[in-house]
PDB file of C-alpha atoms in Angstrom:
ATOM      1  CA  MET A   1     -43.389-140.314-252.669  1.00  0.00           C
ATOM      2  CA  PRO A   2     -40.776-138.644-250.940  1.00  0.00           C
ATOM      3  CA  ASN A   3     -41.526-135.086-249.620  1.00  0.00           C
ATOM      4  CA  LYS A   4     -38.831-132.954-251.190  1.00  0.00           C
ATOM      5  CA  GLN A   5     -36.798-132.823-253.908  1.00  0.00           C
ATOM      6  CA  LEU A   6     -34.060-135.199-254.094  1.00  0.00           C
ATOM      7  CA  TYR A   7     -30.479-134.790-255.914  1.00  0.00           C
ATOM      8  CA  SER A   8     -28.336-137.049-257.382  1.00  0.00           C
ATOM      9  CA  VAL A   9     -24.688-136.701-258.455  1.00  0.00           C
ATOM     10  CA  THR A  10     -22.719-138.964-260.598  1.00  0.00           C
ATOM     11  CA  ARG A  11     -18.939-138.517-260.062  1.00  0.00           C
ATOM     12  CA  PRO A  12     -16.135-140.465-262.108  1.00  0.00           C
ATOM     13  CA  THR A  13     -13.107-141.887-260.054  1.00  0.00           C
ATOM     14  CA  ARG A  14      -9.686-142.489-261.086  1.00  0.00           C
ATOM     15  CA  ALA A  15      -9.010-145.375-258.752  1.00  0.00           C
ATOM     16  CA  HIS A  16     -11.354-147.692-260.762  1.00  0.00           C
ATOM     17  CA  PRO A  17      -9.357-149.271-263.782  1.00  0.00           C
ATOM     18  CA  ARG A  18     -12.320-149.106-266.465  1.00  0.00           C
ATOM     19  CA  GLY A  19     -13.006-145.301-265.387  1.00  0.00           C
ATOM     20  CA  ALA A  20     -16.483-146.556-264.026  1.00  0.00           C
ATOM     21  CA  PHE A  21     -18.526-143.618-262.496  1.00  0.00           C
ATOM     22  CA  LEU A  22     -18.933-144.115-258.322  1.00  0.00           C
ATOM     23  CA  ARG A  23     -23.123-143.022-257.575  1.00  0.00           C
ATOM     24  CA  ALA A  24     -23.360-140.098-254.929  1.00  0.00           C
ATOM     25  CA  TYR A  25     -27.018-139.503-253.549  1.00  0.00           C
ATOM     26  CA  ARG A  26     -28.786-136.605-251.341  1.00  0.00           C
ATOM     27  CA  ILE A  27     -31.487-136.640-249.811  1.00  0.00           C
ATOM     28  CA  GLU A  28     -33.078-133.322-248.289  1.00  0.00           C
ATOM     29  CA  LEU A  29     -35.445-134.348-245.234  1.00  0.00           C
ATOM     30  CA  ASP A  30     -38.049-131.632-243.486  1.00  0.00           C
ATOM     31  CA  GLY A  31     -37.296-132.661-240.101  1.00  0.00           C
ATOM     32  CA  ILE A  32     -34.900-134.407-237.886  1.00  0.00           C
ATOM     33  CA  PRO A  33     -35.672-137.595-236.469  1.00  0.00           C
ATOM     34  CA  HIS A  34     -38.152-137.925-233.684  1.00  0.00           C
ATOM     35  CA  ARG A  35     -37.660-137.022-230.086  1.00  0.00           C
ATOM     36  CA  SER A  36     -38.259-140.668-228.909  1.00  0.00           C
ATOM     37  CA  LEU A  37     -36.143-142.257-231.509  1.00  0.00           C
ATOM     38  CA  ARG A  38     -32.984-140.352-230.238  1.00  0.00           C
ATOM     39  CA  GLY A  39     -30.563-141.404-227.541  1.00  0.00           C
ATOM     40  CA  ASN A  40     -30.720-140.934-223.934  1.00  0.00           C
ATOM     41  CA  THR A  41     -35.024-140.717-224.320  1.00  0.00           C
ATOM     42  CA  ARG A  42     -37.155-141.717-221.570  1.00  0.00           C
ATOM     43  CA  THR A  43     -39.963-142.914-223.921  1.00  0.00           C
ATOM     44  CA  ASP A  44     -40.387-146.429-223.828  1.00  0.00           C
ATOM     45  CA  ARG A  45     -39.166-148.512-226.863  1.00  0.00           C
ATOM     46  CA  ARG A  46     -42.590-149.813-227.539  1.00  0.00           C
ATOM     47  CA  ALA A  47     -44.387-146.252-227.369  1.00  0.00           C
ATOM     48  CA  ALA A  48     -41.950-144.857-229.903  1.00  0.00           C
ATOM     49  CA  THR A  49     -42.880-147.736-232.416  1.00  0.00           C
ATOM     50  CA  THR A  50     -45.223-145.211-234.754  1.00  0.00           C
ATOM     51  CA  GLU A  51     -42.315-142.692-234.883  1.00  0.00           C
ATOM     52  CA  ARG A  52     -40.060-145.585-236.146  1.00  0.00           C
ATOM     53  CA  ALA A  53     -41.915-147.036-238.606  1.00  0.00           C
ATOM     54  CA  LEU A  54     -43.044-143.582-239.905  1.00  0.00           C
ATOM     55  CA  ALA A  55     -39.230-142.905-239.915  1.00  0.00           C
ATOM     56  CA  ARG A  56     -38.578-146.225-241.802  1.00  0.00           C
ATOM     57  CA  GLN A  57     -41.308-145.956-244.230  1.00  0.00           C
ATOM     58  CA  SER A  58     -39.641-142.310-245.101  1.00  0.00           C
ATOM     59  CA  GLY A  59     -36.129-143.990-245.735  1.00  0.00           C
ATOM     60  CA  LYS A  60     -38.177-146.954-248.081  1.00  0.00           C
ATOM     61  CA  ASP A  61     -39.792-144.024-250.023  1.00  0.00           C
ATOM     62  CA  HIS A  62     -37.062-141.777-250.667  1.00  0.00           C
ATOM     63  CA  GLY A  63     -34.641-145.356-251.121  1.00  0.00           C
ATOM     64  CA  THR A  64     -37.641-146.880-253.802  1.00  0.00           C
ATOM     65  CA  TYR A  65     -37.532-143.411-255.497  1.00  0.00           C
ATOM     66  CA  LEU A  66     -34.011-143.361-256.144  1.00  0.00           C
ATOM     67  CA  ILE A  67     -33.791-146.631-257.446  1.00  0.00           C
ATOM     68  CA  ALA A  68     -37.072-145.682-259.904  1.00  0.00           C
ATOM     69  CA  SER A  69     -35.337-142.176-260.904  1.00  0.00           C
ATOM     70  CA  GLN A  70     -31.705-142.729-261.112  1.00  0.00           C
ATOM     71  CA  GLY A  71     -32.153-146.309-262.680  1.00  0.00           C
ATOM     72  CA  VAL A  72     -30.532-148.083-260.277  1.00  0.00           C
ATOM     73  CA  LEU A  73     -29.570-151.628-260.959  1.00  0.00           C
ATOM     74  CA  GLY A  74     -28.330-153.080-258.059  1.00  0.00           C
ATOM     75  CA  PRO A  75     -27.773-151.841-254.339  1.00  0.00           C
ATOM     76  CA  LEU A  76     -24.487-150.226-253.538  1.00  0.00           C
ATOM     77  CA  GLU A  77     -21.878-152.851-251.683  1.00  0.00           C
ATOM     78  CA  ALA A  78     -19.460-150.291-250.404  1.00  0.00           C
ATOM     79  CA  PHE A  79     -20.677-146.561-249.020  1.00  0.00           C
ATOM     80  CA  GLU A  80     -20.397-144.107-246.630  1.00  0.00           C
ATOM     81  CA  ILE A  81     -23.240-142.056-245.436  1.00  0.00           C
ATOM     82  CA  ARG A  82     -23.043-138.369-243.468  1.00  0.00           C
ATOM     83  CA  TYR A  83     -26.035-136.296-242.147  1.00  0.00           C
ATOM     84  CA  THR A  84     -26.096-132.729-241.791  1.00  0.00           C
ATOM     85  CA  VAL A  85     -28.409-131.253-239.265  1.00  0.00           C
ATOM     86  CA  TRP A  86     -29.613-127.762-238.886  1.00  0.00           C
ATOM     87  CA  HIS A  87     -31.843-126.886-235.953  1.00  0.00           C
ATOM     88  CA  ASP A  88     -33.496-124.001-233.330  1.00  0.00           C
ATOM     89  CA  ARG A  89     -31.444-125.195-230.793  1.00  0.00           C
ATOM     90  CA  THR A  90     -27.931-125.292-230.408  1.00  0.00           C
ATOM     91  CA  THR A  91     -28.001-127.497-227.242  1.00  0.00           C
ATOM     92  CA  ILE A  92     -29.136-130.444-229.182  1.00  0.00           C
ATOM     93  CA  ASP A  93     -26.662-133.376-228.709  1.00  0.00           C
ATOM     94  CA  LEU A  94     -25.487-134.805-232.417  1.00  0.00           C
ATOM     95  CA  ASP A  95     -24.536-138.074-230.807  1.00  0.00           C
ATOM     96  CA  ASN A  96     -27.910-138.792-229.332  1.00  0.00           C
ATOM     97  CA  LEU A  97     -29.507-137.810-232.817  1.00  0.00           C
ATOM     98  CA  MET A  98     -27.699-140.007-234.861  1.00  0.00           C
ATOM     99  CA  PHE A  99     -29.742-143.363-232.969  1.00  0.00           C
ATOM    100  CA  GLY A 100     -32.464-141.680-234.516  1.00  0.00           C
ATOM    101  CA  PHE A 101     -31.339-141.878-237.885  1.00  0.00           C
ATOM    102  CA  LYS A 102     -31.460-146.310-237.469  1.00  0.00           C
ATOM    103  CA  PRO A 103     -35.028-146.530-238.643  1.00  0.00           C
ATOM    104  CA  PHE A 104     -34.552-144.041-242.053  1.00  0.00           C
ATOM    105  CA  CYS A 105     -31.066-145.889-242.572  1.00  0.00           C
ATOM    106  CA  ASP A 106     -33.269-149.506-242.569  1.00  0.00           C
ATOM    107  CA  GLY A 107     -35.564-148.181-244.650  1.00  0.00           C
ATOM    108  CA  LEU A 108     -33.001-147.149-247.340  1.00  0.00           C
ATOM    109  CA  GLU A 109     -31.937-150.710-246.929  1.00  0.00           C
ATOM    110  CA  GLU A 110     -35.317-152.215-247.050  1.00  0.00           C
ATOM    111  CA  SER A 111     -36.028-150.169-250.634  1.00  0.00           C
ATOM    112  CA  GLY A 112     -32.873-152.283-251.951  1.00  0.00           C
ATOM    113  CA  LEU A 113     -30.726-148.987-252.307  1.00  0.00           C
ATOM    114  CA  LEU A 114     -28.287-150.384-249.812  1.00  0.00           C
ATOM    115  CA  ALA A 115     -26.971-153.950-249.268  1.00  0.00           C
ATOM    116  CA  SER A 116     -26.649-153.898-245.925  1.00  0.00           C
ATOM    117  CA  ASP A 117     -25.814-151.459-243.035  1.00  0.00           C
ATOM    118  CA  SER A 118     -23.490-153.468-241.361  1.00  0.00           C
ATOM    119  CA  VAL A 119     -19.594-152.884-241.522  1.00  0.00           C
ATOM    120  CA  ARG A 120     -18.897-154.846-244.396  1.00  0.00           C
ATOM    121  CA  HIS A 121     -20.568-152.602-246.626  1.00  0.00           C
ATOM    122  CA  LEU A 122     -20.986-149.141-244.579  1.00  0.00           C
ATOM    123  CA  ARG A 123     -17.662-148.032-244.557  1.00  0.00           C
ATOM    124  CA  GLN A 124     -18.262-144.635-242.644  1.00  0.00           C
ATOM    125  CA  LEU A 125     -20.934-143.158-240.516  1.00  0.00           C
ATOM    126  CA  SER A 126     -20.535-139.561-239.429  1.00  0.00           C
ATOM    127  CA  ILE A 127     -23.193-136.473-238.447  1.00  0.00           C
ATOM    128  CA  ALA A 128     -22.417-132.451-238.879  1.00  0.00           C
ATOM    129  CA  TRP A 129     -23.906-129.403-237.730  1.00  0.00           C
ATOM    130  CA  GLY A 130     -25.310-127.561-240.418  1.00  0.00           C
ATOM    131  CA  GLY A 131     -26.243-124.503-238.642  1.00  0.00           C
ATOM    132  CA  ARG A 132     -28.937-122.911-236.702  1.00  0.00           C
ATOM    133  CA  VAL A 133     -32.497-122.006-238.327  1.00  0.00           C
ATOM    134  CA  LYS A 134     -35.804-120.079-237.327  1.00  0.00           C
ATOM    135  CA  ARG A 135     -37.565-121.037-234.468  1.00  0.00           C
ATOM    136  CA  GLY A 136     -39.720-124.139-235.059  1.00  0.00           C
ATOM    137  CA  GLU A 137     -37.954-125.350-238.057  1.00  0.00           C
ATOM    138  CA  SER A 138     -35.016-127.952-238.573  1.00  0.00           C
ATOM    139  CA  ARG A 139     -33.863-130.060-241.535  1.00  0.00           C
ATOM    140  CA  ALA A 140     -31.536-132.921-242.069  1.00  0.00           C
ATOM    141  CA  LEU A 141     -29.051-133.798-245.274  1.00  0.00           C
ATOM    142  CA  VAL A 142     -28.538-137.482-246.172  1.00  0.00           C
ATOM    143  CA  GLU A 143     -25.133-137.690-248.678  1.00  0.00           C
ATOM    144  CA  ILE A 144     -24.831-141.298-249.460  1.00  0.00           C
ATOM    145  CA  THR A 145     -21.500-141.812-251.211  1.00  0.00           C
ATOM    146  CA  GLU A 146     -20.570-145.023-253.166  1.00  0.00           C
ATOM    147  CA  THR A 147     -17.003-146.369-252.461  1.00  0.00           C
ATOM    148  CA  GLU A 148     -14.385-148.754-253.943  1.00  0.00           C
ATOM    149  CA  PRO A 149     -15.128-152.094-252.541  1.00  0.00           C
ATOM    150  CA  SER A 150     -12.508-153.649-250.238  1.00  0.00           C
ATOM    151  CA  TYR A 151     -12.308-155.979-248.309  1.00  0.00           C
ATOM    152  CA  PRO A 152      -9.377-156.757-245.564  1.00  0.00           C
ATOM    153  CA  GLN A 153      -6.914-159.095-246.318  1.00  0.00           C
ATOM    154  CA  PRO A 154      -6.724-161.936-243.286  1.00  0.00           C
ATOM    155  CA  THR A 155      -3.574-161.170-241.122  1.00  0.00           C
ATOM    156  CA  HIS A 156      -1.758-163.475-238.995  1.00  0.00           C
ATOM    157  CA  LEU A 157      -3.230-162.106-236.021  1.00  0.00           C
ATOM    158  CA  ASN A 158      -7.177-162.190-237.028  1.00  0.00           C
ATOM    159  CA  HIS A 159      -6.328-165.667-238.092  1.00  0.00           C
ATOM    160  CA  LEU A 160      -5.486-166.230-234.243  1.00  0.00           C
ATOM    161  CA  LEU A 161      -8.166-164.260-233.039  1.00  0.00           C
ATOM    162  CA  TRP A 162     -11.193-165.855-235.359  1.00  0.00           C
ATOM    163  CA  GLY A 163      -9.971-168.520-236.924  1.00  0.00           C
ATOM    164  CA  ASN A 164     -10.745-171.009-234.499  1.00  0.00           C
ATOM    165  CA  VAL A 165     -14.483-169.826-234.085  1.00  0.00           C
ATOM    166  CA  TRP A 166     -16.672-173.151-233.576  1.00  0.00           C
TER     167      TRP A 166
END
């Protein structure tokens, strides 16, 4: 069971011919990824398996909760993910922190909320600084927004580059 209340927002789009709704979800987390999961860590990857498993299970729990509470019938096929982070230190590196969210995203995929985190489905991934909070506190907001599925059309150059791959 997720540890924070979740908010779901549904917004209409004009781009869809039948006036369908695109889904948008917000997940509030009580903290940021563990230090051993972040980029440039000196922790051996085998020693971080517990933290990785906990982050993955958290993503799976949050995804399962959203599916059950919102009546999600199928995974998001095209989407964007934006992380907003609040922390007590301003010296934290956001680019290193992005690595720490990978197990959480894998858990969302495992729950069935997301089709895949490959570039075919995940159109944009970003992280933003939310601000400074009290000492010893940190939190994160995960915003998942469905986008219109659009598949790139093959061009002559793409055919030359990738068409003859064996």
